[in-house]
CSV table of C-alpha atoms in Angstrom, one decimal:
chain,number,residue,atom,x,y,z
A,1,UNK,CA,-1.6,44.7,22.1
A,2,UNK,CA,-2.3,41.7,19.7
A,3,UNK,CA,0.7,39.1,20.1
A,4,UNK,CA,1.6,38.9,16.6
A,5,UNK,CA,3.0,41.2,13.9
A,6,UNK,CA,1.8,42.0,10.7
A,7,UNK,CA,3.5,40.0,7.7
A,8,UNK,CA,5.8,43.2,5.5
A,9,UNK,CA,3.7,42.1,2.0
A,10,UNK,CA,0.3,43.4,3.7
A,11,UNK,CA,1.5,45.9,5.3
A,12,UNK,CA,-0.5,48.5,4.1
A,13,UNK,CA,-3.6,46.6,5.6
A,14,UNK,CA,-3.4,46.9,9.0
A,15,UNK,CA,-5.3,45.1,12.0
A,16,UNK,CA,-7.2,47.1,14.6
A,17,UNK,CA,-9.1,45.7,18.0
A,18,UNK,CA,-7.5,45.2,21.4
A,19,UNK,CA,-10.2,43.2,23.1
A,20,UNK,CA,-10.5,39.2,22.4
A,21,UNK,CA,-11.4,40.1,18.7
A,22,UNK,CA,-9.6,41.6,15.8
A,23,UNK,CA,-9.8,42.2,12.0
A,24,UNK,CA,-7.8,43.6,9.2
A,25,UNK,CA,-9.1,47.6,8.3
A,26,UNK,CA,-9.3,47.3,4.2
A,27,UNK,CA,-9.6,50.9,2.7
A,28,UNK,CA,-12.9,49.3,0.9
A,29,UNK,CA,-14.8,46.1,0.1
A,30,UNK,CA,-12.9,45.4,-3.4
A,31,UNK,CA,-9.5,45.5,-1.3
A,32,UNK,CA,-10.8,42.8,1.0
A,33,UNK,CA,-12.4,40.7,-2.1
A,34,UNK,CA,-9.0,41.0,-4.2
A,35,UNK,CA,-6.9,39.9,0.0
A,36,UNK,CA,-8.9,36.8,-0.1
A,37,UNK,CA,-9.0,36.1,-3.5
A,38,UNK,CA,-5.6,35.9,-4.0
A,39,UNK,CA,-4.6,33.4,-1.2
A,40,UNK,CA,-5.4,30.1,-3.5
A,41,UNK,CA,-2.7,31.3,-5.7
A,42,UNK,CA,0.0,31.0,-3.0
A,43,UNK,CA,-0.7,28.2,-1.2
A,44,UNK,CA,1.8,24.8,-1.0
A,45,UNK,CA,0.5,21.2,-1.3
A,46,UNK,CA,-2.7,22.4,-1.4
A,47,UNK,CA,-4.3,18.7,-2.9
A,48,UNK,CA,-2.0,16.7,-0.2
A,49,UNK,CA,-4.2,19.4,2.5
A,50,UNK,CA,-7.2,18.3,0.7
A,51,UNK,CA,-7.0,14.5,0.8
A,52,UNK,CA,-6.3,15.0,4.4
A,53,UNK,CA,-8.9,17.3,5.3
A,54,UNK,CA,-11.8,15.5,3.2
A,55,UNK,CA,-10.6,12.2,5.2
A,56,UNK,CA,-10.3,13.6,9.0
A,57,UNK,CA,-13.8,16.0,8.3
A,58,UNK,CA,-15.7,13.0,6.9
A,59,UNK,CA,-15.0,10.8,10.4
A,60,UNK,CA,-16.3,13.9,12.4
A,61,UNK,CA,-18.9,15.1,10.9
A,62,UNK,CA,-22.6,15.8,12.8
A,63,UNK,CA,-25.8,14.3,11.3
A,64,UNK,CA,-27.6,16.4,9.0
A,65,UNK,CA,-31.2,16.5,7.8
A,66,UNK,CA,-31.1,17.8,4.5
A,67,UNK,CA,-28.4,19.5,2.0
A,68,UNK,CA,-25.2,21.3,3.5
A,69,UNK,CA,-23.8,24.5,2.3
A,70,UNK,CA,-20.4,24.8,2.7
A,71,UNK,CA,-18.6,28.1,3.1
A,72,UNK,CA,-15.1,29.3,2.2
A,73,UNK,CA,-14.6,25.8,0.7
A,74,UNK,CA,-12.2,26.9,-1.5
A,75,UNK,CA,-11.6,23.6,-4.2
A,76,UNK,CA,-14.3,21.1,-2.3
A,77,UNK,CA,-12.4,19.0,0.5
A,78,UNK,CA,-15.5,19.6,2.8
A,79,UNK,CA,-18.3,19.5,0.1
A,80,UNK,CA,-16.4,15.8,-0.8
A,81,UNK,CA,-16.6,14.9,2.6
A,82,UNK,CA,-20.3,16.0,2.9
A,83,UNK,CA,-21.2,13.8,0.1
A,84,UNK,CA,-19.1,10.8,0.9
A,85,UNK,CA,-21.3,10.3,4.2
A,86,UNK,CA,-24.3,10.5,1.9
A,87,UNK,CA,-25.3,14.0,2.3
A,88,UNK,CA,-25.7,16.6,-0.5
A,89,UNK,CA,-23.7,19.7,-0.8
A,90,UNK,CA,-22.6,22.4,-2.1
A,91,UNK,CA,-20.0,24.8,-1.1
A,92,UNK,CA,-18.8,28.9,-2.2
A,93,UNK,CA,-15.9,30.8,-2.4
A,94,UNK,CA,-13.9,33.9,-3.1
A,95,UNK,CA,-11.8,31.9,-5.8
A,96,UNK,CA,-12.7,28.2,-5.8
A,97,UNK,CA,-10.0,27.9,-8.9
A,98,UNK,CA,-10.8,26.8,-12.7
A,99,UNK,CA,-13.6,24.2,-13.5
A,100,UNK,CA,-14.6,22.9,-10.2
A,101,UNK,CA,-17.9,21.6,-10.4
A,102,UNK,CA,-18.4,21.5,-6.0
A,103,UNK,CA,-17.8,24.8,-5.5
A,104,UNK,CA,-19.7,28.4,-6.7
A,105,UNK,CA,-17.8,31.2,-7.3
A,106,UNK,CA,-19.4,34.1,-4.7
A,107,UNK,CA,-19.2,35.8,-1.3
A,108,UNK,CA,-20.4,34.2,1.7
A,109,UNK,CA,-21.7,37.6,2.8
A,110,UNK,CA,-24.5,37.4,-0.1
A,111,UNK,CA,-25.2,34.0,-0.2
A,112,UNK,CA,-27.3,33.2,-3.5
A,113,UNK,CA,-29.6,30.8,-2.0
A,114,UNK,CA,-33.2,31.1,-0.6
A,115,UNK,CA,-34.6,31.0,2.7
A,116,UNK,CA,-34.6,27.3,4.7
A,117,UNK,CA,-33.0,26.0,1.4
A,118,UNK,CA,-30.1,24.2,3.8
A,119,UNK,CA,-30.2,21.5,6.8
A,120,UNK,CA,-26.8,22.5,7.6
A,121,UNK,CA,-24.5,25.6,7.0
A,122,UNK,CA,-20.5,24.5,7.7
A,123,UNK,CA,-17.5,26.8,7.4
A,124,UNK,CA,-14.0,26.5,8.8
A,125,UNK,CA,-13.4,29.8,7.1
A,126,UNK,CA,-14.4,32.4,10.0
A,127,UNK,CA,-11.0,33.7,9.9
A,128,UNK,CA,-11.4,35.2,7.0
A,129,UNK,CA,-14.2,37.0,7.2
A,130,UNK,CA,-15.0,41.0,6.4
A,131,UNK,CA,-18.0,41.2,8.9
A,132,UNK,CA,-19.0,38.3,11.6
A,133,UNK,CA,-22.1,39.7,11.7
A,134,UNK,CA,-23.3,39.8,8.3
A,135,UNK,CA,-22.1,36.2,7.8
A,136,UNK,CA,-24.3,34.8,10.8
A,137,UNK,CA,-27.2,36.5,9.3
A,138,UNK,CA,-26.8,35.0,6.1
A,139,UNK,CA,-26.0,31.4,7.3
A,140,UNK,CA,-29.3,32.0,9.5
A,141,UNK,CA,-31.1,32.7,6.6
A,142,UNK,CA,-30.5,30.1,4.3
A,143,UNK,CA,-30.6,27.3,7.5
A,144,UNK,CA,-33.6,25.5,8.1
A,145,UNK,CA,-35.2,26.1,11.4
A,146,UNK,CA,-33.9,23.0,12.8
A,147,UNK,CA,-30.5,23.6,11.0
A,148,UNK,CA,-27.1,23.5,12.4
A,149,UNK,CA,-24.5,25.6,11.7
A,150,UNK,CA,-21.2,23.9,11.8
A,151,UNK,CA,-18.1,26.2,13.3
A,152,UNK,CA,-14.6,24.1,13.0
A,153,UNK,CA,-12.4,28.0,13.9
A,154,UNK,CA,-8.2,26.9,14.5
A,155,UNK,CA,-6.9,27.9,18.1
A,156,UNK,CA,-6.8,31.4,18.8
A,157,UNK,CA,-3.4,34.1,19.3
A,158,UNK,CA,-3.7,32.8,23.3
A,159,UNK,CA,-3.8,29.6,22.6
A,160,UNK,CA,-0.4,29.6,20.0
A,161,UNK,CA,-1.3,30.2,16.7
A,162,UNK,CA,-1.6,34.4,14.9
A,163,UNK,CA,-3.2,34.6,11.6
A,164,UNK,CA,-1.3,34.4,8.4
A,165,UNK,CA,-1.0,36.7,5.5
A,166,UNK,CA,-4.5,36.2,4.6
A,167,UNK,CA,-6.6,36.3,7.6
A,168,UNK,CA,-8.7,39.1,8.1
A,169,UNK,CA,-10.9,38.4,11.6
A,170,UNK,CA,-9.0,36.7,14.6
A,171,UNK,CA,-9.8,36.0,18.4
A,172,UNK,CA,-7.5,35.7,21.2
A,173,UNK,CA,-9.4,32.1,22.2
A,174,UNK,CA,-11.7,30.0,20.4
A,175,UNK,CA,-14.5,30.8,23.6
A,176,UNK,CA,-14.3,34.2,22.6
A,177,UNK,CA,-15.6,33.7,19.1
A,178,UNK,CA,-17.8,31.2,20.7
A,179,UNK,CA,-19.7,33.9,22.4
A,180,UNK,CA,-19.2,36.3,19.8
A,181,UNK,CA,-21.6,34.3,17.4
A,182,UNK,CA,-23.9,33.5,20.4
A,183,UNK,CA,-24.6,36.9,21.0
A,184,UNK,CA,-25.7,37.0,17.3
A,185,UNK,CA,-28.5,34.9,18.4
A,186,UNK,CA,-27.4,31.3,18.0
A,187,UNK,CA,-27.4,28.4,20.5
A,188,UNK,CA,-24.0,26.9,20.7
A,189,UNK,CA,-23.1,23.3,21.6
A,190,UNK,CA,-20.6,21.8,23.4
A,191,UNK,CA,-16.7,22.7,21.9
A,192,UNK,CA,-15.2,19.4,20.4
A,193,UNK,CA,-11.2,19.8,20.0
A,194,UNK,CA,-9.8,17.9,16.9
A,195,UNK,CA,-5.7,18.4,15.8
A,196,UNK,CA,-5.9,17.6,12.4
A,197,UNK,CA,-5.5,18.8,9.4
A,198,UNK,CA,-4.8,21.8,12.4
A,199,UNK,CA,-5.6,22.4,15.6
A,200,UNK,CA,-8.7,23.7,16.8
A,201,UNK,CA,-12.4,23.3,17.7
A,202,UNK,CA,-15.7,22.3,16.2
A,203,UNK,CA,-18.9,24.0,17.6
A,204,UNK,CA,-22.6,23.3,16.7
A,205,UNK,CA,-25.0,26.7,16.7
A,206,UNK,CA,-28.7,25.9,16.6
A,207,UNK,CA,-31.1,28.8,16.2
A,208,UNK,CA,-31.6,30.5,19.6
């Protein structure tokens, strides 16, 4: 079994997988929309995380050809960081809160952008996904074919850290969601740990 418990509030939305991966089983899409939408609601210091993040993503960040799409970016902190090392972006989400002007309101599994139209694709948002396989498509598709799609995922349930209240797709290791997009047909690069604002691991996927 899974080393972590659910939380009592979503009890009702329980997870399912025994092998290195694991999700949330929503009785339909809008329950899963509504789960995810909800989380900017309840979350503490959330523009003391930003500052942070924007700073510590800005110093690691790859080169880029091109605009960046940013996904799951919530109120901006990586579309800021994007654009303070002179690259374009634009980022979507679930609920990116009340007249921000960096983020679209939609679903990274229907991405509202055409073909090629991005030089890189970043997300640190993997965790809360409905279907890995639909979002690797979609970041594929809207990628350049020289693009590189940037995966920062936070340590897995082996590694010390269980999903909150909000996640809906875990791994037991950050290697096993490694291999679980490379199978989708991407190329992935070497893992580069970082600790801040958490602890986890950025990965570059080229087009296989």
């Amino acid at each position: 079994m899974w080393p972590f418990r659910r939380r009592k509030r979503f009890k009702d939305l329980p997870w399912s997988g025994e092998g290195a991966l694991s999700r949330r089983s929503y009785p339909d899409y809008a329950s899963y929309v509504a789960h995810q939408a909800a989380k900017l609601a309840v979350t503490k210091n959330i523009e003391g995380h930003e500052r942070e993040f924007r700073e510590v993503l800005r110093a690691r960040l790859p080169a880029v050809r091109g605009r960046a799409l940013c996904l799951g970016a919530r109120l901006g902190a990586e579309v800021r960081a994007f654009r303070d090392a002179g690259i374009p972006a634009v980022g979507i989400d679930l609920n990116p809160g009340p007249r921000n002007p960096d983020v679209l309101r939609g679903d990274f599994h229907r991405l509202p952008f055409r073909a090629g139209a991005f030089g890189a694709v970043y997300t640190n948002s993997l965790d809360h996904v409905l279907d890995l396989d639909r979002i690797c498509g979609e970041a594929s598709r809207v990628l350049t074919a020289e693009g590189t799609f940037v995966v920062e995922a936070v340590e897995g349930a082996d590694e010390g850290r269980g999903p909150g209240s909000y996640e809906s797709f875990f791994w037991r290791r950050v290697d096993d969601l490694v291999d679980a997009i490379a199978s989708l047909g991407w190329r992935a690069g070497p893992r580069v740990a970082f600790t801040r604002p958490w602890a986890g691991r950025q990965v570059l996927f080229s087009k296989a």
